Coordinates of C-alpha atoms and ligand atoms in Angstrom, one line a residue:
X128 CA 125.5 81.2 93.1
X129 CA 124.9 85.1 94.6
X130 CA 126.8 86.0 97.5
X131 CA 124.5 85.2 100.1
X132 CA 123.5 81.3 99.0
X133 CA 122.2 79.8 96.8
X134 CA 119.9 82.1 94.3
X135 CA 117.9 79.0 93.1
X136 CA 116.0 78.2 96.5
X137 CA 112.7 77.9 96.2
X138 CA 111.4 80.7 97.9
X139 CA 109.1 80.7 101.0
X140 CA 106.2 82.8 100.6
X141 CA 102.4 83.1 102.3
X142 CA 101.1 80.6 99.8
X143 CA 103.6 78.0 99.7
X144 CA 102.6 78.0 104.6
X145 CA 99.4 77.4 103.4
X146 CA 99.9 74.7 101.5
X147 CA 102.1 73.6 104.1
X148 CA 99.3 73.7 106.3
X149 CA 96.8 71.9 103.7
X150 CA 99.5 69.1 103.4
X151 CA 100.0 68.4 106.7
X152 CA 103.9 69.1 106.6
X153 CA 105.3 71.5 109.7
X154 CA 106.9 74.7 109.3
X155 CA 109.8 75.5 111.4
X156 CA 110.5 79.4 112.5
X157 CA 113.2 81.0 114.1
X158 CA 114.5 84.6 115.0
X159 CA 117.5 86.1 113.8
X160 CA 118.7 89.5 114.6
X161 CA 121.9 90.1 112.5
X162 CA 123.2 89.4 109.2
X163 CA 126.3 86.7 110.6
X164 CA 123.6 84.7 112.2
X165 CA 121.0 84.9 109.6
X166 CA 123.6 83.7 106.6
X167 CA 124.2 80.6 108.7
X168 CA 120.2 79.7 109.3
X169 CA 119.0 80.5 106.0
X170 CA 121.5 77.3 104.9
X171 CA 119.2 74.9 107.1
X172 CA 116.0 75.0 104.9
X173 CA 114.0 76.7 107.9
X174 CA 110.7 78.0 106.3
X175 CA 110.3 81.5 108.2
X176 CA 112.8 84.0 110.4
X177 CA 111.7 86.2 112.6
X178 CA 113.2 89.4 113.7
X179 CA 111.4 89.5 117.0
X180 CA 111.5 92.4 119.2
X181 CA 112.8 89.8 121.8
X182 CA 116.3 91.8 120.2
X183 CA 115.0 94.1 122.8
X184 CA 115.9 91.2 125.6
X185 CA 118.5 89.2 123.8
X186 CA 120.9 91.9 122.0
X187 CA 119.9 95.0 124.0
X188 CA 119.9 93.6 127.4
X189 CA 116.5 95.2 128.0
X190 CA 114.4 93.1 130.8
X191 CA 111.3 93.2 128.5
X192 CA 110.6 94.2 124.4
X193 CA 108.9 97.5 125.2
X194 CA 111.9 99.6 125.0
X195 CA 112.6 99.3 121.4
X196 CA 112.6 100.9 118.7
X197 CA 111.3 101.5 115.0
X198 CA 114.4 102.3 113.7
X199 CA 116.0 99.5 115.7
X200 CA 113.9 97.2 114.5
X201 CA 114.7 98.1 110.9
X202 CA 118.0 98.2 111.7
X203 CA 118.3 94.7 112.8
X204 CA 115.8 93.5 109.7
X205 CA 118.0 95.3 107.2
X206 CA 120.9 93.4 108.7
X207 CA 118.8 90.1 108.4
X208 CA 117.2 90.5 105.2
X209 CA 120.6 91.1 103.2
X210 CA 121.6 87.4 104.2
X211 CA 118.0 85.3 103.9
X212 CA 117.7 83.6 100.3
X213 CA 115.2 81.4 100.8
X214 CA 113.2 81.7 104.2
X215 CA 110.2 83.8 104.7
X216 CA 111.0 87.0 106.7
X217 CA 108.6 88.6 109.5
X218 CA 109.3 91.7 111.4
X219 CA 107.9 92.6 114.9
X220 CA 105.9 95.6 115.0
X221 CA 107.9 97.0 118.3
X222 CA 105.7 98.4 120.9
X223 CA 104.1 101.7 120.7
X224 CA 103.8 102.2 116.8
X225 CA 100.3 100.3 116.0
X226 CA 98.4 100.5 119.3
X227 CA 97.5 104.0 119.0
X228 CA 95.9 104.5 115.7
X229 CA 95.2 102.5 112.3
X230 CA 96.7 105.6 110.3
X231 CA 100.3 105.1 112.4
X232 CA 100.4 101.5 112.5
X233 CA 99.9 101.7 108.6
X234 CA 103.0 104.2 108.4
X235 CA 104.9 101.9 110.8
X236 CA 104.3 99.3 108.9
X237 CA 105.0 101.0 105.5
X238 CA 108.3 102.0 106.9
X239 CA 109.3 98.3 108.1
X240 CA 108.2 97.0 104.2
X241 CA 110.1 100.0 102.7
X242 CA 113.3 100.2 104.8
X243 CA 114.2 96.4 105.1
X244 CA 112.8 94.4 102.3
X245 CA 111.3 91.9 105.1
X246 CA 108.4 90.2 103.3
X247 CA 105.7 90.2 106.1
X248 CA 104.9 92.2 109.6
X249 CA 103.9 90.6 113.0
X250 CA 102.1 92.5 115.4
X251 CA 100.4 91.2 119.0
X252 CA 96.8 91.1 119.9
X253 CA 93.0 90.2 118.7
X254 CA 89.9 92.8 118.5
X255 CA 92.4 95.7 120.1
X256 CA 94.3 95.9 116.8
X257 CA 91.7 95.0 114.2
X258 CA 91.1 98.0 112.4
X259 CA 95.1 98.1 112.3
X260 CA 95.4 94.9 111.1
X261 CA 92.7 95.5 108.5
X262 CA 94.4 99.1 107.3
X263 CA 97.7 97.3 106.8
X264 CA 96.5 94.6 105.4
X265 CA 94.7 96.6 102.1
X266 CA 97.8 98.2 101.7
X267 CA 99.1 94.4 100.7
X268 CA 101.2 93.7 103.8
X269 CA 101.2 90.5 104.8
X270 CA 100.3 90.3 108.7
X271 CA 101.1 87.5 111.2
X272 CA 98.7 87.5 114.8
X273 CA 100.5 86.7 117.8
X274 CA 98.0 85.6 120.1
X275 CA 98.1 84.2 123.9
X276 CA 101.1 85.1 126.1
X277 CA 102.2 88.6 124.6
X278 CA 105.5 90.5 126.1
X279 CA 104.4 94.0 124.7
X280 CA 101.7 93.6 127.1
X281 CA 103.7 92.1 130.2
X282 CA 102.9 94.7 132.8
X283 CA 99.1 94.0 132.0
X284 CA 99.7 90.3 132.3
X285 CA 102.1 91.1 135.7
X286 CA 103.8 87.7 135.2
X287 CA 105.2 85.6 131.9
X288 CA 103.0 82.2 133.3
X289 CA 101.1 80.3 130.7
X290 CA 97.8 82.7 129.5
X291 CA 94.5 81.2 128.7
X292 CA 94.1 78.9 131.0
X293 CA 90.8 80.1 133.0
X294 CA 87.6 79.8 130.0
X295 CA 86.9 83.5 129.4
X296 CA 90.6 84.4 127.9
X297 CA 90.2 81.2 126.4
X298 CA 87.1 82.2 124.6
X299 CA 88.2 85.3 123.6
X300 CA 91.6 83.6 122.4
X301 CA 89.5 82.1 119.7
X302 CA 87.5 84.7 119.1
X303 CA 90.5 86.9 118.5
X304 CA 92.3 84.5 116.0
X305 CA 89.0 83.8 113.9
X306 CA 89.1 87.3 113.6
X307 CA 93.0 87.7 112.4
X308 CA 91.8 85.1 109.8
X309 CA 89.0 86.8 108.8
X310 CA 91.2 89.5 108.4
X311 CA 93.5 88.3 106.1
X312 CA 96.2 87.1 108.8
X313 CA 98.2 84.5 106.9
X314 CA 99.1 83.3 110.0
X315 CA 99.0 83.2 113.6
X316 CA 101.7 82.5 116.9
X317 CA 100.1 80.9 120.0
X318 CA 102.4 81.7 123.2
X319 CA 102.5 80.1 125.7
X320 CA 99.0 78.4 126.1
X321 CA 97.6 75.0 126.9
X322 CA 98.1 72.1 124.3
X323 CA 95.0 71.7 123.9
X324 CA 93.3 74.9 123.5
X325 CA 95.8 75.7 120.7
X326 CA 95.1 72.1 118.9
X327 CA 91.7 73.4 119.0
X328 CA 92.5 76.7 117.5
X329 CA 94.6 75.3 114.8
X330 CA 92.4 72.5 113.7
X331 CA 89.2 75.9 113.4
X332 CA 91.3 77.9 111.0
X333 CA 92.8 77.7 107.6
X334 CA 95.7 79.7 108.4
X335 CA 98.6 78.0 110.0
X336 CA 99.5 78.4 113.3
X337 CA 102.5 78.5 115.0
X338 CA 103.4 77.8 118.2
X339 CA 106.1 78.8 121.2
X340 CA 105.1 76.7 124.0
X341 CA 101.9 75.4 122.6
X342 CA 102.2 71.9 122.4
X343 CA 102.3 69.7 119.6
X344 CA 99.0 70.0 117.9
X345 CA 99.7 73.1 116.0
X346 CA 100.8 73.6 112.2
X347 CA 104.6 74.9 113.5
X348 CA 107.2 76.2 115.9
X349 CA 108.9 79.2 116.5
X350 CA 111.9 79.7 119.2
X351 CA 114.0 82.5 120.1
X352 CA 117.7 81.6 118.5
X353 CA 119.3 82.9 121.3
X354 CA 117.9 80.7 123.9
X355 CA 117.6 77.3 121.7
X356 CA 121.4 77.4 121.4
X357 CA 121.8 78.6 124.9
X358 CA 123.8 81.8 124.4
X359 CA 121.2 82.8 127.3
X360 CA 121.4 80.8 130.3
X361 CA 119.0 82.3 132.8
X362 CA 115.7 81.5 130.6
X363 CA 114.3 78.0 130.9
X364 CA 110.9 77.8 130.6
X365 CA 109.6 74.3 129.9
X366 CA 108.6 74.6 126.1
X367 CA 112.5 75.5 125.4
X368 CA 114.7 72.9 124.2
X369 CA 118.1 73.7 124.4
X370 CA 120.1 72.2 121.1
X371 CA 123.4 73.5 122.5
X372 CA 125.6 74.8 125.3
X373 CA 126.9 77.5 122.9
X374 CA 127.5 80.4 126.5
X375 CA 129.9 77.5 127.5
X376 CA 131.2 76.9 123.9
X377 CA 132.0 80.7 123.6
X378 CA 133.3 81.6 126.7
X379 CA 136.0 78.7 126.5
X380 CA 137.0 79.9 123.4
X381 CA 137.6 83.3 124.5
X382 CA 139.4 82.0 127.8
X383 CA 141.6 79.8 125.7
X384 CA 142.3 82.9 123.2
X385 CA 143.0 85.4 126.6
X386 CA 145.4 82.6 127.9
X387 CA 147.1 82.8 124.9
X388 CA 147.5 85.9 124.6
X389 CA 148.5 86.9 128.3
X390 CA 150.8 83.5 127.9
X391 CA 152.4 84.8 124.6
X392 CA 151.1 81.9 122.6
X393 CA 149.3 84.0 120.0
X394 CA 150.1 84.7 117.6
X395 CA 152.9 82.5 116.8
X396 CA 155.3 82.8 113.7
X397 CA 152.9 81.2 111.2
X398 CA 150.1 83.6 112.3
X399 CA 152.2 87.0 111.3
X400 CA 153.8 88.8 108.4
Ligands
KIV210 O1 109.9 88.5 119.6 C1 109.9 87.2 119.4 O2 110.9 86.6 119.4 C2 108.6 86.6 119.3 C3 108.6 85.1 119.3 C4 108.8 84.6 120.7 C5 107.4 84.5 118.7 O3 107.6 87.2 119.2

């Protein structure tokens, strides 16, 4: 036993999704931004965590995931990656460090690998990003597409509503994630689109595919910790199922602890020295 679980887990990696995939069996993703949090979801055999620049939103505060950081982003993955034993780990490329040019994404991404110790990178678009994609790729990093509904590019989209519905984003939707597999992508996230288009998708590669707010049909699911245990209250799109009230949880904790205290209650004589 190692101080962070169990050192005999088998280990997730690229090939062991893809035989997930080939086997039919479902692989279940979540974020994680901090090492507390991560300890306690690497214990539940989920497959892969992501340390999504939705930290920019959900521990920052910020109203989309533009404003963050490189170094924040490692920050947070160094803090998750010293707690995950078993579960594959995937780090958001933030905004601004693989749009521009092949040569900086490949430095970004270089940094992320070197830095954390994460095991693979994610990074948002199709035939935009290809020849960043490809760079980082031949330098062995293992890249996940994220596809569909994409929050780095929110003030081109003007609204969060469901993306490829109308048949020309559609088309190039599967254009875009044939590409990502031809590649090398060992995976792919579909946001936020029709069912059906991403049943299609997923059923035209070999990769898997993952979805958040994709339906069903699709070789995964990823959701943002945060809001599937509803720490944040003011998010509730339809795809998200809420598996707990923890904002009410917390915050009746912390009023029964502030009563106490205020009410001389704590500590009492057990609780000093
Ligand atoms: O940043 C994030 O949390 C994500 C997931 C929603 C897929 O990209």
């Amino acid at each position: 036993m190692s101080m962070h679980g169990s050192s005999k887990a088998k280990k997730v990696t690229t090939h062991v999704l893809q035989e997930m995939k080939l086997h039919g069996d479902k692989i279940a993703m979540i974020t994680a931004y901090d090492y507390s949090m991560a300890r306690i979801i690497d214990t539940t055999g989920i497959d892969i965590v992501l340390v999504g620049d939705s930290a920019s939103n959900v521990m920052a505060g910020n109203e989309s995931t533009l404003p963050i950081t490189l170094d924040q982003m490692i920050y947070h993955a160094t803090s998750v990656v010293k707690a995950i034993n078993r579960a594959l780990i995937v780090v958001d490329m933030p905004f601004g460090t693989y749009q521009g040019n092949s040569r900086e994404a490949m430095s970004s991404a270089i940094r992320i690998m070197k830095e954390t110790g994460a095991h693979a990178i994610k990074m948002e678009g199709g035939s935009e990003i290809i020849e960043s994609v490809r760079r980082i790729l031949s330098a062995g990093i293992p890249v996940m597409g994220h596809l569909g509904l994409m929050p780095q590019s929110i003030h081109k989209f003007g609204t969060y509503v469901v993306r490829a519905t109308e048949e020309e984003e559609a088309g190039k939707l599967v254009e875009d994630a044939r590409l990502l597999e031809e590649a090398g992508c060992f995976a792919i996230v579909l946001e936020k689109i029709p069912a059906r288009l991403a049943a299609n998708v997923t059923s035209q590669l070999r990769v898997p595919v993952i979805g958040i707010g994709a339906g069903a049909g699709v070789d995964g699911q990823v959701l943002v910790l945060h809001d599937m245990l509803g720490i944040i209250q003011d998010f509730s799109p339809r795809f998200l199922r809420r598996y707990h009230n923890l904002f009410e949880e917390i915050k009746g904790a912390v009023q029964n602890y502030t009563e106490d205290v205020k009410n001389k209650n704590f500590p009492n004589e057990r609780e000093q020295y």
